[in-house]
mmCIF file with all atom_site columns, C-alpha atoms in Angstrom:
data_model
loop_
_atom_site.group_PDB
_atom_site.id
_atom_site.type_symbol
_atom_site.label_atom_id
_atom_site.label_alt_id
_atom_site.label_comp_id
_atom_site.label_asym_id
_atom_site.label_entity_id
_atom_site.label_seq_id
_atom_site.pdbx_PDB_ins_code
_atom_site.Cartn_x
_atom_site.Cartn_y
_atom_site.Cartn_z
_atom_site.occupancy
_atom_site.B_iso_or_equiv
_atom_site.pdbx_formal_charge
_atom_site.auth_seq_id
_atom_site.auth_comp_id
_atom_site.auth_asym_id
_atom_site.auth_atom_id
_atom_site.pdbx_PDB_model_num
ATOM 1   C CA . UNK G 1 1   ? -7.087  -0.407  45.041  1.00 57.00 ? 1   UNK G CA 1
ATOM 2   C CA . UNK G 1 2   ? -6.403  3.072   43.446  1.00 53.00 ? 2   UNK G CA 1
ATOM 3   C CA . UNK G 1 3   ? -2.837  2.289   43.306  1.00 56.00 ? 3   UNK G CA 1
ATOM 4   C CA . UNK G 1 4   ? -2.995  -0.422  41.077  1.00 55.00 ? 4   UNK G CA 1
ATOM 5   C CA . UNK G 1 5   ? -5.831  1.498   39.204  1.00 49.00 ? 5   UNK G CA 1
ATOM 6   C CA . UNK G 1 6   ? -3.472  4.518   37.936  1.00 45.00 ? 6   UNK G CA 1
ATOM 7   C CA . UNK G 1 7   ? -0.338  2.260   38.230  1.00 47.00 ? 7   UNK G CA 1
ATOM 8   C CA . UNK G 1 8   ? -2.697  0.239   35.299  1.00 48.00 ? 8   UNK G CA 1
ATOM 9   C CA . UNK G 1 9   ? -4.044  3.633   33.271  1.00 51.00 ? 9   UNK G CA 1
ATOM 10  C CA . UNK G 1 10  ? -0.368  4.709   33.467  1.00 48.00 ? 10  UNK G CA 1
ATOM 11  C CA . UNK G 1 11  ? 1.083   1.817   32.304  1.00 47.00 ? 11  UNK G CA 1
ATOM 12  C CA . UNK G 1 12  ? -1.835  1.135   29.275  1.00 48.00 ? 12  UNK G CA 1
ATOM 13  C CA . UNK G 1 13  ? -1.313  4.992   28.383  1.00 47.00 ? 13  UNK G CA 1
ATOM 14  C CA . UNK G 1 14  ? 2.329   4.591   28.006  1.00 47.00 ? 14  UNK G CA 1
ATOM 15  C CA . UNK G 1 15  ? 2.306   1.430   25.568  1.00 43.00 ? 15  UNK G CA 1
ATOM 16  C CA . UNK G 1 16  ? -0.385  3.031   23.352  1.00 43.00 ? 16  UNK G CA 1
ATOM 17  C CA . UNK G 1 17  ? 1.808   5.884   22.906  1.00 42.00 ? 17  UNK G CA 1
ATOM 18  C CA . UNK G 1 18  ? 4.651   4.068   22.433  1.00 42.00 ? 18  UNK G CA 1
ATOM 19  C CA . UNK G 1 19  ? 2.636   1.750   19.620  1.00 42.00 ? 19  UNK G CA 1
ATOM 20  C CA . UNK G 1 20  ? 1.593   5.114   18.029  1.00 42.00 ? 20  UNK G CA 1
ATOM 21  C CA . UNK G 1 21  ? 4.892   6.564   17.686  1.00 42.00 ? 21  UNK G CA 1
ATOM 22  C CA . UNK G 1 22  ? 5.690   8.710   14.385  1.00 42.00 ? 22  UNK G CA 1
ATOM 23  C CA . UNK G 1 23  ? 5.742   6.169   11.563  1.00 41.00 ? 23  UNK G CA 1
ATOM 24  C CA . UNK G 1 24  ? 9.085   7.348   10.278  1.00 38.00 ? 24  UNK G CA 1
ATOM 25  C CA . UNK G 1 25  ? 10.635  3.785   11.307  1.00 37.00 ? 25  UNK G CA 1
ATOM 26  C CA . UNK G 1 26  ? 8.403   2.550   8.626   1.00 37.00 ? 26  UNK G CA 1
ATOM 27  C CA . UNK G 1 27  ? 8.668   4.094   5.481   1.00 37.00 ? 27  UNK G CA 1
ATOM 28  C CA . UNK G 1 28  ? 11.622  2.657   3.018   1.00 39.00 ? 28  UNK G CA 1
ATOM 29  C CA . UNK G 1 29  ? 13.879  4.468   0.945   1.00 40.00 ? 29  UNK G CA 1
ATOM 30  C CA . UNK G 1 30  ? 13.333  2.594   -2.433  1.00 48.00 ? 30  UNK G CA 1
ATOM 31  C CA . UNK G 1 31  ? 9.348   3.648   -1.505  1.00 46.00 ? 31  UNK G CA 1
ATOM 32  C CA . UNK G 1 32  ? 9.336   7.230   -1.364  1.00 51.00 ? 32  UNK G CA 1
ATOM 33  C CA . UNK G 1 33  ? 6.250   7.750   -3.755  1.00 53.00 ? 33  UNK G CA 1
ATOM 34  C CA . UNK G 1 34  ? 4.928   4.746   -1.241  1.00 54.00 ? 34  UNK G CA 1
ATOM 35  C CA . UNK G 1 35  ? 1.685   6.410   0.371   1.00 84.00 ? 35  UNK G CA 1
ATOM 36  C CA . UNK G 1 36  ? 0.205   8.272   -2.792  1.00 95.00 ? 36  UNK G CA 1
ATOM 37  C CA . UNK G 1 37  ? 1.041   5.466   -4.293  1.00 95.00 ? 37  UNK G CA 1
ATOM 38  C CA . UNK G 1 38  ? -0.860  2.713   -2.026  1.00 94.00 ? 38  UNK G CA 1
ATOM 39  C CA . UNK G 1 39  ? -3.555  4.882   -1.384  1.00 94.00 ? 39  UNK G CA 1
ATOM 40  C CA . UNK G 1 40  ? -4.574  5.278   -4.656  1.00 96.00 ? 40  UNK G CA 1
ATOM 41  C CA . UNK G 1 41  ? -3.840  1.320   -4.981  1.00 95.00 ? 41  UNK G CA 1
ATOM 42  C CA . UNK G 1 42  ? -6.196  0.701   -2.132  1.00 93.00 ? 42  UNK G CA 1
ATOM 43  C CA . UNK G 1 43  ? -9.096  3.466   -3.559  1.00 93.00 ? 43  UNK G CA 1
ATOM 44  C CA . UNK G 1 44  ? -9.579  2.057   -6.822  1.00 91.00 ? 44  UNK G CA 1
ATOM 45  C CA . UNK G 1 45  ? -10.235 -1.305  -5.849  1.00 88.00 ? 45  UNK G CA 1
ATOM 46  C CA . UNK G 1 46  ? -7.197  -2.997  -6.872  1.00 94.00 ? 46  UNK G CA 1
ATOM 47  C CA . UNK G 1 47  ? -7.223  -4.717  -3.234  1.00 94.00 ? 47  UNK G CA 1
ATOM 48  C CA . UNK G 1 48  ? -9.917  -6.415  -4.334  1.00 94.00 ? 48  UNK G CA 1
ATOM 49  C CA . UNK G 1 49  ? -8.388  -8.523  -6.819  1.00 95.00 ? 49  UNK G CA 1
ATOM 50  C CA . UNK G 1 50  ? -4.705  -8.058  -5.885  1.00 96.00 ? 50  UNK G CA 1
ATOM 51  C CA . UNK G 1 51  ? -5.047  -7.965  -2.126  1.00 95.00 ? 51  UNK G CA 1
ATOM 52  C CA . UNK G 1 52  ? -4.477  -5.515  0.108   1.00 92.00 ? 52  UNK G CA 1
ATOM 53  C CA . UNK G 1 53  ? -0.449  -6.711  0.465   1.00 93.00 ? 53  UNK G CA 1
ATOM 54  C CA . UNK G 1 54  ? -0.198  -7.669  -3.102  1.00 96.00 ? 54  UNK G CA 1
ATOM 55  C CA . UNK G 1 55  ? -0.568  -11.242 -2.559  1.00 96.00 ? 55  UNK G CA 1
ATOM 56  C CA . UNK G 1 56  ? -3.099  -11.417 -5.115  1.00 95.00 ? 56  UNK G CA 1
ATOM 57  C CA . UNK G 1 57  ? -6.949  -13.135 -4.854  1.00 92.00 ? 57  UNK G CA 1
ATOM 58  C CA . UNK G 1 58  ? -8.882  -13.476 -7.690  1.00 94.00 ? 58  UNK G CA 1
ATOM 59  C CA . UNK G 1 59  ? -5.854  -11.425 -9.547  1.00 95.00 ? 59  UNK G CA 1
ATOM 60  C CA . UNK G 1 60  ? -2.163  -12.383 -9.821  1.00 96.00 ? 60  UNK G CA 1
ATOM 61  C CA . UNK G 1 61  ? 0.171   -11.591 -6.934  1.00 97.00 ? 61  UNK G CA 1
ATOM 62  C CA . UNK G 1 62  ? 1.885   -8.452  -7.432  1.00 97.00 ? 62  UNK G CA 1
ATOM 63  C CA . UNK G 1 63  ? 4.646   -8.519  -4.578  1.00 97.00 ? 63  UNK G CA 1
ATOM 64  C CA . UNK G 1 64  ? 7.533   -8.541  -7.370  1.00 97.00 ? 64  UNK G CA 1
ATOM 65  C CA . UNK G 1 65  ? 5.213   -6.775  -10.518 1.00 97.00 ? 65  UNK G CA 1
ATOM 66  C CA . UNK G 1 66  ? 8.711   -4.187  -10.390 1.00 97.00 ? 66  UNK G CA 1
ATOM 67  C CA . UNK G 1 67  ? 10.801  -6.957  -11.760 1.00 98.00 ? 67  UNK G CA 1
ATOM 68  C CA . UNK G 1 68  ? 8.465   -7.596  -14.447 1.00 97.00 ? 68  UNK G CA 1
ATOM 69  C CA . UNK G 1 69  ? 7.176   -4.649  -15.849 1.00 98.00 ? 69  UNK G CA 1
ATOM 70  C CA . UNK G 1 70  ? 8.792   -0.944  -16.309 1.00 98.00 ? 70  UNK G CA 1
ATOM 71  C CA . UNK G 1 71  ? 6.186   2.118   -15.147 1.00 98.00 ? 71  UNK G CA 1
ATOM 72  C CA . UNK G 1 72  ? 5.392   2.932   -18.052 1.00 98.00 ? 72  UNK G CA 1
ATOM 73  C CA . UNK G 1 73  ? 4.259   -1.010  -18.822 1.00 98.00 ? 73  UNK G CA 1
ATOM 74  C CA . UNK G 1 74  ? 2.098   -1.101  -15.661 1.00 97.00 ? 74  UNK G CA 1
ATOM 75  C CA . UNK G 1 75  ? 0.595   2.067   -16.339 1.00 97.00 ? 75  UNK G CA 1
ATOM 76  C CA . UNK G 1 76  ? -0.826  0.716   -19.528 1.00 97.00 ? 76  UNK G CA 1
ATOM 77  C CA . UNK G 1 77  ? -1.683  -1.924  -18.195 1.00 97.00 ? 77  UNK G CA 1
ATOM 78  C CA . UNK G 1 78  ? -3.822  -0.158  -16.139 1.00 96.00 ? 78  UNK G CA 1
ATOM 79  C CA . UNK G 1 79  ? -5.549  1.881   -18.659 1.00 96.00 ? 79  UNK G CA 1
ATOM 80  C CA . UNK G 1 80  ? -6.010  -0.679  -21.123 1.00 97.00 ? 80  UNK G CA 1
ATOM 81  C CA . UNK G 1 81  ? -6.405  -4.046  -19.454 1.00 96.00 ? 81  UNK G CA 1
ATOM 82  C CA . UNK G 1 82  ? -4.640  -7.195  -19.710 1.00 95.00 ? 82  UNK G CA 1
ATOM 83  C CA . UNK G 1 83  ? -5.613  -10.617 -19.728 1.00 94.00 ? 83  UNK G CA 1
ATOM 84  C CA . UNK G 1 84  ? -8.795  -10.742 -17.467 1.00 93.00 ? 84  UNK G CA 1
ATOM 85  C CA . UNK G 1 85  ? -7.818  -7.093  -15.995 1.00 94.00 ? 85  UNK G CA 1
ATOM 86  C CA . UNK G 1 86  ? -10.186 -4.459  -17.398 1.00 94.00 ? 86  UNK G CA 1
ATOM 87  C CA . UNK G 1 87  ? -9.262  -1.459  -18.228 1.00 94.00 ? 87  UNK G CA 1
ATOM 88  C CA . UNK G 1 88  ? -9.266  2.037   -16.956 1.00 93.00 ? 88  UNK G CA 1
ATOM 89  C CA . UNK G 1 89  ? -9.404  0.489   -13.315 1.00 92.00 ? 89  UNK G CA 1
ATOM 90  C CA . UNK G 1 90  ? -7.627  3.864   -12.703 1.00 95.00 ? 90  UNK G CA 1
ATOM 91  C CA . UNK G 1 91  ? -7.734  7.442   -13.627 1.00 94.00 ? 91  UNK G CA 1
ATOM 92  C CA . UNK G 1 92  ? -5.799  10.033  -14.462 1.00 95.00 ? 92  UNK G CA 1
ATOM 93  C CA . UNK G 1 93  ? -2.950  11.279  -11.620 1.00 97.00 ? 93  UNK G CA 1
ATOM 94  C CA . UNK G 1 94  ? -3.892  7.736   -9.972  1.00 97.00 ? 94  UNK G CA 1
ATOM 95  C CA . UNK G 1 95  ? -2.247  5.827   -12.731 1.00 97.00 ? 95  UNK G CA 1
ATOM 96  C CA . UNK G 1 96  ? 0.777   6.852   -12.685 1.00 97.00 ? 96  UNK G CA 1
ATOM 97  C CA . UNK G 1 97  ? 0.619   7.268   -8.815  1.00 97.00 ? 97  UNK G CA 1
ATOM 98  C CA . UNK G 1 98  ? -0.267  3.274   -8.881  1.00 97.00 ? 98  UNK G CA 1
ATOM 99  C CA . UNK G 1 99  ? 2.440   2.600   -11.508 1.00 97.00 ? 99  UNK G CA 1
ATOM 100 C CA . UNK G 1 100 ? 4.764   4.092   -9.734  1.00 97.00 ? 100 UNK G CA 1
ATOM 101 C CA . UNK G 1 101 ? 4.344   2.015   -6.592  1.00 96.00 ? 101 UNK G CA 1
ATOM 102 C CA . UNK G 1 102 ? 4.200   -1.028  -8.573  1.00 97.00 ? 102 UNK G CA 1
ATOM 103 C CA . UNK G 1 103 ? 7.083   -0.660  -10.440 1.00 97.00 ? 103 UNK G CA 1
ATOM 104 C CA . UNK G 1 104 ? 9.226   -0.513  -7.177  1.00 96.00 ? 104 UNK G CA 1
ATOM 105 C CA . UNK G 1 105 ? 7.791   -4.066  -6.027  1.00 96.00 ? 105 UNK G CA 1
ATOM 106 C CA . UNK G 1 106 ? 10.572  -6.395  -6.959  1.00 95.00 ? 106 UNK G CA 1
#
């Protein structure tokens, strides 16, 4: 009975680790401003409209917003609204943290 207790602990030890790994395998190239970026997405709400993988809810879908807009579009678009998007959703460093992410989704 012990046996096949610490074969078990061993065994669900080892596949946690391995599921934790370093998160290196992750991260894209054309995403390097990614987690600043997402975070700041995520913080100011914009899930709730946009969804938390851009698919969009009660807000368009912005998996491809990149092809569409340049930064420097999405940022105002941020601060000033468009359509039914208020604005200043965002602030400051977060803007242009969020516009950059955006503008890489194409």
């Amino acid at each position: 009975m012990m046996k096949k207790w610490l074969v078990g602990t061993v065994l669900a030890g080892t596949l946690a680790l391995a599921a934790c790994g370093n998160g290196e395998e992750t991260k894209t190239a054309d995403n390097s401003n990614a987690d600043s970026g997402l975070t700041a997405f995520q913080n100011n709400s914009c899930v709730g409209c946009h969804g938390k993988d851009l698919e969009g809810a009660s807000g368009p879908n912005l998996t491809q917003v990149g092809a569409k807009y340049s930064k420097a579009e999405i940022a105002d678009i941020i601060k000033n609204g468009k359509g039914n998007m208020p604005k200043g959703q965002a602030q400051g460093e977060d803007v242009d943290k969020i516009a950059e992410y955006l503008s890489k989704q194409k």
